[in-house]
Short mmCIF file of C-alpha atoms in Angstrom, two decimals:
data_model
loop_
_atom_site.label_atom_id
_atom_site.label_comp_id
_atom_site.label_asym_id
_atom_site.label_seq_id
_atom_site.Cartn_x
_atom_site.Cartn_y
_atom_site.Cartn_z
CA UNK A 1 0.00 0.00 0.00
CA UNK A 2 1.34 3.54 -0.80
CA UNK A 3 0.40 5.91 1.40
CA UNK A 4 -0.48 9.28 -0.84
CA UNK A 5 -1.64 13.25 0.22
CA UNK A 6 -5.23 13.89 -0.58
CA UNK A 7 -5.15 14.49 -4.39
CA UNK A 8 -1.40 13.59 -4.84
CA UNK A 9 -1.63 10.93 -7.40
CA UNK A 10 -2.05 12.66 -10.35
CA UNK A 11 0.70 14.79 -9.81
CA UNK A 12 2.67 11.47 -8.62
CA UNK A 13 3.35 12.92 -5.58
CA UNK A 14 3.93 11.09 -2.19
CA UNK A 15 3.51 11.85 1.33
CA UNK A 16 5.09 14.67 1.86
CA UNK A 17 4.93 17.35 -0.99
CA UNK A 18 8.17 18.02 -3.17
CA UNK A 19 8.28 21.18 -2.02
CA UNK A 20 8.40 20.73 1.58
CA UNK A 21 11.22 17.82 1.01
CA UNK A 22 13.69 20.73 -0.85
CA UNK A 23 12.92 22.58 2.23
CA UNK A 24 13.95 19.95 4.17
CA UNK A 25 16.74 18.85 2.17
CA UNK A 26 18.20 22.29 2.58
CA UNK A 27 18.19 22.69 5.78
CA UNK A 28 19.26 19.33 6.38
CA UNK A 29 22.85 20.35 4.29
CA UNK A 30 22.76 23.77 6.09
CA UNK A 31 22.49 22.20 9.79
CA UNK A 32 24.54 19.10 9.14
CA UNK A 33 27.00 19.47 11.97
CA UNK A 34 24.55 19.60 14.34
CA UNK A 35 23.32 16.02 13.92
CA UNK A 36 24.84 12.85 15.09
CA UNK A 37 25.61 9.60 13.42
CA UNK A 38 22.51 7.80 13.67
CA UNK A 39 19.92 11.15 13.13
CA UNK A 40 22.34 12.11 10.08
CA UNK A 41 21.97 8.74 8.59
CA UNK A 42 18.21 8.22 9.07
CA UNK A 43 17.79 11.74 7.61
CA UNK A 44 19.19 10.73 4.78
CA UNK A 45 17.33 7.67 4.29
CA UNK A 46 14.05 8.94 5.01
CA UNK A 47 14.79 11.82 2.40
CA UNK A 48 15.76 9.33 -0.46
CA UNK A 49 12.29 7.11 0.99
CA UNK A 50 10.13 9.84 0.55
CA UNK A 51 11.36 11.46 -2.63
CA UNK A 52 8.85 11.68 -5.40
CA UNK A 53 11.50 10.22 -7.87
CA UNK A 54 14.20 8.64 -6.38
CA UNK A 55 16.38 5.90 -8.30
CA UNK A 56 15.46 2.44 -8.11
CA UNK A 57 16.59 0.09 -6.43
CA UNK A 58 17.75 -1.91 -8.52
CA UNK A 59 17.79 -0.69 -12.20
CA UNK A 60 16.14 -1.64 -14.97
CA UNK A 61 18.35 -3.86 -17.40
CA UNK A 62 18.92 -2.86 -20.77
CA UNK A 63 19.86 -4.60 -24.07
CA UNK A 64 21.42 -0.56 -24.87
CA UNK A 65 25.06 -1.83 -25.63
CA UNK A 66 26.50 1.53 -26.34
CA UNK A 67 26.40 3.18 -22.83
CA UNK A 68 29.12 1.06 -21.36
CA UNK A 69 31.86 -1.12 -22.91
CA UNK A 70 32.69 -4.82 -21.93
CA UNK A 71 32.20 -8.34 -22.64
CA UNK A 72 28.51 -8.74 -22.22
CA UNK A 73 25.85 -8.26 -24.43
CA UNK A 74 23.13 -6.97 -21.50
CA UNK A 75 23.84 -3.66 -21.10
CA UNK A 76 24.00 -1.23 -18.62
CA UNK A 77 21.28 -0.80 -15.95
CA UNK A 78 18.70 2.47 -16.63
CA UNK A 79 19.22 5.62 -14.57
CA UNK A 80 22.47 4.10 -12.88
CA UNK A 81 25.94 6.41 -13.47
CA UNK A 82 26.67 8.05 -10.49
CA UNK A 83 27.82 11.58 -11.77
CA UNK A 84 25.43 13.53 -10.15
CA UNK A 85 25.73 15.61 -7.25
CA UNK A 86 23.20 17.34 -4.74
CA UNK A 87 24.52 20.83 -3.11
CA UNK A 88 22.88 20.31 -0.41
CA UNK A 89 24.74 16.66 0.41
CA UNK A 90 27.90 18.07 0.01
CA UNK A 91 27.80 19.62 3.42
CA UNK A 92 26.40 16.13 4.67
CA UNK A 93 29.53 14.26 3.72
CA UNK A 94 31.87 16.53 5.27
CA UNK A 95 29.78 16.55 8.82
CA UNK A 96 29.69 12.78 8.35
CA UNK A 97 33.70 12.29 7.56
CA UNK A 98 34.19 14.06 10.84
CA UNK A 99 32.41 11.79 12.72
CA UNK A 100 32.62 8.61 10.62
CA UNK A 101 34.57 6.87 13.99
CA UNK A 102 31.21 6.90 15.29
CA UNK A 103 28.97 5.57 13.08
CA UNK A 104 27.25 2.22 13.86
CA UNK A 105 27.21 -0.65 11.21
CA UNK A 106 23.38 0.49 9.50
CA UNK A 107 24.36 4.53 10.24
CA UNK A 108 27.01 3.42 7.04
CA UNK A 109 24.59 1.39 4.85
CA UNK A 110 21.76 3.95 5.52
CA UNK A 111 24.14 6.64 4.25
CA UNK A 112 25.60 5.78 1.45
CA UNK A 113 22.00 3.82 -0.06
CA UNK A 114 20.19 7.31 -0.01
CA UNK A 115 23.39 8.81 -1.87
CA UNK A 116 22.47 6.23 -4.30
CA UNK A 117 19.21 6.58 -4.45
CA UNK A 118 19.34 10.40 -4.64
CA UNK A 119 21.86 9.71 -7.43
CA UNK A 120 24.49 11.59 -5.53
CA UNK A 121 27.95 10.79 -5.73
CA UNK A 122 30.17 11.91 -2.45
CA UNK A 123 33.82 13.52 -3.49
CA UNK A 124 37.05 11.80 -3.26
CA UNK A 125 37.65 12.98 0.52
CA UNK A 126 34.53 11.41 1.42
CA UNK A 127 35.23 8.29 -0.29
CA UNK A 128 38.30 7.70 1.29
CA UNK A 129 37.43 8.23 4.71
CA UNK A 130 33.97 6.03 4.30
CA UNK A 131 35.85 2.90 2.43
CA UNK A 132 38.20 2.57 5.32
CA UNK A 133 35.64 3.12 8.13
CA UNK A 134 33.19 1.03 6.81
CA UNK A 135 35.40 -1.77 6.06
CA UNK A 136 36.90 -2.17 9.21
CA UNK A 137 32.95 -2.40 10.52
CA UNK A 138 31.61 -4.85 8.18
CA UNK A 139 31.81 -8.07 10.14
CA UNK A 140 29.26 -6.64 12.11
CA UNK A 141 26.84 -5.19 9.06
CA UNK A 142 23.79 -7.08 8.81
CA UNK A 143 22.63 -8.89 5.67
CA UNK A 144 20.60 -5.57 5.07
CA UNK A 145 23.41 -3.67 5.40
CA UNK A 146 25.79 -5.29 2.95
CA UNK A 147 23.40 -5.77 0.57
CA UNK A 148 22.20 -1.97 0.86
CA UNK A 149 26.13 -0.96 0.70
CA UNK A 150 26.99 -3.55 -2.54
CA UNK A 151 24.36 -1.88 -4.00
CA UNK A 152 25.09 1.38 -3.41
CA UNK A 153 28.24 1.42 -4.56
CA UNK A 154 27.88 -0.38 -8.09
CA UNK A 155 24.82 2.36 -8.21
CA UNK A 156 27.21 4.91 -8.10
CA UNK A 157 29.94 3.57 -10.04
CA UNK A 158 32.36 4.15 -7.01
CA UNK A 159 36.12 3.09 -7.75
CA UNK A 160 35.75 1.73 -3.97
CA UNK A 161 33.52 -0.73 -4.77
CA UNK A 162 37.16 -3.20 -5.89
CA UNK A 163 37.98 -2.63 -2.34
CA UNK A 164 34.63 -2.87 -0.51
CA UNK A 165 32.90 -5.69 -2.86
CA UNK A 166 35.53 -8.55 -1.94
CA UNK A 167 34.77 -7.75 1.83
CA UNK A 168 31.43 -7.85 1.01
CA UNK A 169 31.93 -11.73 -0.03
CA UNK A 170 34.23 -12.41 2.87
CA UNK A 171 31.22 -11.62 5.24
CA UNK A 172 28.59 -13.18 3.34
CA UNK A 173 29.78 -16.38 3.42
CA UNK A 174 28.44 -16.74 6.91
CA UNK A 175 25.63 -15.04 6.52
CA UNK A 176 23.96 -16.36 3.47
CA UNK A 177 20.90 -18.37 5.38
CA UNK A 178 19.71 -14.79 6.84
CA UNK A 179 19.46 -13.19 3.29
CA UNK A 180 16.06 -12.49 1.98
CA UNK A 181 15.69 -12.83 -2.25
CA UNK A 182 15.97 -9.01 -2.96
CA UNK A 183 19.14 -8.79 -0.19
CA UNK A 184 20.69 -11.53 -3.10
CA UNK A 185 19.77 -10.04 -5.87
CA UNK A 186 20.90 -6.80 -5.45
CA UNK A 187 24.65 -8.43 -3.80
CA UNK A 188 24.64 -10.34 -7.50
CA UNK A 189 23.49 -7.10 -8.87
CA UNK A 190 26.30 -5.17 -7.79
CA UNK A 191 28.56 -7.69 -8.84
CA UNK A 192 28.02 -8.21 -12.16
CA UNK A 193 27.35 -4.38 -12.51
CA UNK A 194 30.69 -3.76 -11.37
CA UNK A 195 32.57 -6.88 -13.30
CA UNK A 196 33.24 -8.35 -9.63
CA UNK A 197 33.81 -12.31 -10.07
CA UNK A 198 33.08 -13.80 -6.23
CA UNK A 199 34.68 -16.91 -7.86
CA UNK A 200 32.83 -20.27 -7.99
CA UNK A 201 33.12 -21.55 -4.33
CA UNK A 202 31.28 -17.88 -3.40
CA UNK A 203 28.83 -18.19 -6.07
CA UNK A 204 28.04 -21.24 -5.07
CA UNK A 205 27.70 -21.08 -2.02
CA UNK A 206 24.87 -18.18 -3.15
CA UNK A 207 23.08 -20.30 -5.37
CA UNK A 208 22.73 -22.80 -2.49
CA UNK A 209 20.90 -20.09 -0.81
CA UNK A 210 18.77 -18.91 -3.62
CA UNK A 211 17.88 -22.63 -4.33
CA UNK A 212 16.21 -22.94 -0.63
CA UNK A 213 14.43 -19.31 -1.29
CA UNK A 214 13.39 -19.70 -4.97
CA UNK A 215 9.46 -20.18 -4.41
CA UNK A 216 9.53 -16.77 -2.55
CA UNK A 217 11.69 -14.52 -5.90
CA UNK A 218 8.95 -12.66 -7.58
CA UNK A 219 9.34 -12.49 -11.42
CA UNK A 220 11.77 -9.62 -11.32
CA UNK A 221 13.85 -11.22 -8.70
CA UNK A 222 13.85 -14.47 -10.52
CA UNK A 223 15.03 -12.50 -13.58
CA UNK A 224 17.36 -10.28 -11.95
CA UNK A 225 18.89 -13.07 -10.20
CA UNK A 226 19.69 -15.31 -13.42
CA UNK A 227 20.83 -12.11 -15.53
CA UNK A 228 23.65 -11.44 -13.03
CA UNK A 229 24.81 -14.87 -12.89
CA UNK A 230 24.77 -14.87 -16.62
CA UNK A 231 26.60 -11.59 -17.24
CA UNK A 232 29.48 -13.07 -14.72
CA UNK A 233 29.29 -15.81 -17.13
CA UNK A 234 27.78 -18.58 -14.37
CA UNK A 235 25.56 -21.35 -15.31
CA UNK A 236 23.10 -22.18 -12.76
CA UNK A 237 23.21 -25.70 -12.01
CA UNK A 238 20.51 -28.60 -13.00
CA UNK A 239 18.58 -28.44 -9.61
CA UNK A 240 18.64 -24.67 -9.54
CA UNK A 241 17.67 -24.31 -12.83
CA UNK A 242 14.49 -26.88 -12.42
CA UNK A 243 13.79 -25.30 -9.42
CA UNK A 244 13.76 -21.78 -11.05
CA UNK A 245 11.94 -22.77 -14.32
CA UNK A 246 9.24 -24.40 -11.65
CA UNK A 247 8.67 -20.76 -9.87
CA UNK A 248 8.50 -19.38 -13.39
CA UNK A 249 5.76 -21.90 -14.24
CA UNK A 250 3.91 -21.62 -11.18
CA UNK A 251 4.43 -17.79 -9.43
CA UNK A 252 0.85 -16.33 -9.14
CA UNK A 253 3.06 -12.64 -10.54
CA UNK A 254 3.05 -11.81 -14.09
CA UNK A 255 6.30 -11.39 -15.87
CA UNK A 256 6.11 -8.48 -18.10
CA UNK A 257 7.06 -8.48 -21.28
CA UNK A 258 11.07 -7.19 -20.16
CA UNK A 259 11.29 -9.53 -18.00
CA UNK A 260 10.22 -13.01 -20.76
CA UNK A 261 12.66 -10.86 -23.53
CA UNK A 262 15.44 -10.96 -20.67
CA UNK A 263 15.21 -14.40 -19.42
CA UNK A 264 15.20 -15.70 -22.65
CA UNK A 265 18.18 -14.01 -23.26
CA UNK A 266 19.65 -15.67 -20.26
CA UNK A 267 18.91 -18.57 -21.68
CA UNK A 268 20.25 -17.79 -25.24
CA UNK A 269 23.56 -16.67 -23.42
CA UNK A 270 23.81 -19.84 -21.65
CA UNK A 271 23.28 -21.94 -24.35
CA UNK A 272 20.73 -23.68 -22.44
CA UNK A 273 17.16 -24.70 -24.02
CA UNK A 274 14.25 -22.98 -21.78
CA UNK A 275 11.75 -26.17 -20.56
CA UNK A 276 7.97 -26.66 -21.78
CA UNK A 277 6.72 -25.11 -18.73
CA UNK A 278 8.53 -22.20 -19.30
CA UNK A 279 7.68 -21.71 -22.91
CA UNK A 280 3.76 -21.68 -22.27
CA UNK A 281 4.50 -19.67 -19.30
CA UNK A 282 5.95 -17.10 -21.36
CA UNK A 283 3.38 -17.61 -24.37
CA UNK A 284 0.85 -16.94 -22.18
CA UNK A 285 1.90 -14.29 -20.82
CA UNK A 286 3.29 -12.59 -23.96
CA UNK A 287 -0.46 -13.57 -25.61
CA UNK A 288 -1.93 -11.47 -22.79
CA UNK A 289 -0.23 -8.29 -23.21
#
C-alpha cells in the first residue's frame, strides 16, 4: 500500500509534498553538523524514501550496448551512473567524515544507499574516509546492510567498490541463510554491474541459498537473479535451474514483457534450451499483453 496526500496521485506525488522535502533537504545540508551519526543517517534515508523520484533500487536492465563497454551483451542498468551531485549533500559528507569513527554498522549502509538513491555521488575525501571506516565495521553489518552498501556502490559507479565488494563476499559467506531474495539479488546485482567475479566456491555457495528461497523470488527477482549470474558468465546448475523454471511456471506474478525478452536471453547466453513449462509460461503471458 502507498500511502499518498489527498489528491497527490495525479501529480505522482507522495507523502510529503516536493516542495516541503527541498525545504527539508536544505536545511538538512545547512544544519549538518549539528546532527549525530545515527539522526544524520536516518535523515538521509528517510529523504531518499520519501522522494517523489528517487532511483530504483535496482535498475532496470537494458539490451542498450553503447552506454558502457565490456564483454557482455546486456547492457548497462537504466538511470544508474553516479555523476550527479546534490549541493545540499555536500555539506552532509563533510559533517559525516568528521564523525565517521562513530557511526554504527546500519548509520554506514543507511548513508551511502540514499546517496544512491538520490543519485548523488560523495567527493574523493569522502570516499576515502567512508571505504576505510566502513570496512573495518563490516563483520558486524547485517545482511541488510551489505546488501544496501553492494548496492550502493555499483549504483554509483564508485572506484571503492574493488575494495569494498571482496569484503562484502568475505562476510557473506556466513551469513547467506539470513538473506532475503531481494538482499541476493541486489549483492549479485552489484557484482556483475561492477565486473566483480566472487569466484565459484562464493557463487556457489549463493546459489545454495537462492535454491532454498526460490518459491519466494517474484518475477523480477527471478530475472534479476539469473541475468547477473549470466553476465558473470555462471551457469546455474541442473537443480537450480528446475527449481527456477518451476517458480517461473507456477508464481501467481506476471512477468512483463522485459522480463520473458530478458530471461530468454539468459537462456540464449547460456546456451541452455528454456523447458515446456517455461515456454507456455511465457506464451501466455506474452499472448496477454
Amino acid at each position: 500500500v502507498r500511502l499518498v496526500a489527498p489528491g497527490a496521485e495525479s501529480k505522482n506525488e507522495g507523502l510529503v509534498p516536493a516542495s516541503l522535502l527541498e525545504v527539508f533537504t536544505e536545511e538538512f545540508g545547512r544544519r549538518a553538523k549539528d546532527f549525530d551519526p545515527r539522526e544524520m543517517a536516518i535523515a538521509a534515508w528517510a529523504l531518499a524514501t520519501l522522494k517523489v523520484n528517487p532511483q530504483p533500487d535496482r535498475f532496470d536492465t537494458r539490451f542498450d550496448m553503447s552506454k558502457r563497454s565490456g564483454d557482455d551483451d546486456a547492457g548497462d542498468e537504466g538511470g544508474g551512473g553516479g555523476r550527479g551531485r546534490v549541493p545540499a549533500l555536500v555539506a552532509v559528507e563533510e559533517a559525516a567524515v568528521s564523525c565517521i569513527h562513530l557511526f554504527k554498522p546500519q548509520d554506514f549502509s543507511n548513508l551511502i544507499w540514499a546517496f544512491a538513491k538520490l543519485g548523488h555521488t560523495p567527493g574523493a575525501a569522502f570516499q576515502v574516509e567512508f571505504e576505510e571506516a566502513a570496512i573495518a565495521r563490516m563483520p558486524d553489518f547485517s545482511t541488510q546492510s551489505l546488501a544496501n552498501t553492494a548496492y550502493a556502490y555499483a549504483a554509483l559507479n564508485l572506484p571503492g567498490a574493488r575494495n569494498v565488494l571482496p569484503f562484502v563476499s568475505v562476510h557473506l559467506s556466513e551469513r547467506l541463510t539470513e538473506f532475503s531474495p531481494q538482499e541476493l539479488v541486489m549483492l549479485l546485482w552489484a557484482y556483475s554491474h561492477c565486473k566483480f567475479d566472487p569466484g565459484p566456491e562464493v557463487m556457489g555457495s549463493i546459489e545454495a541459498a537462492a535454491l532454498s528461497l526460490v518459491d519466494l523470488f517474484q518475477p523480477d527477482e527471478l530475472t534479476h537473479y539469473l541475468w547477473a549470474g549470466a553476465i558473470l558468465r555462471y551457469r546455474p546448475t541442473a537443480a537450480f535451474l528446475a527449481a527456477a523454471e518451476g517458480r517461473i511456471a507456477d508464481c501467481p506474478a506476471k512477468f512483463d514483457a522485459h522480463a520473458v525478452s530478458l530471461t530468454l536471453w539468459v537462456y540464449a547466453t547460456l546456451g541452455l534450451a528454456p523447458g515446456d513449462a517455461v515456454l507456455e509460461r511465457f506464451t501466455d503471458e506474452l499472448e496477454g499483453m
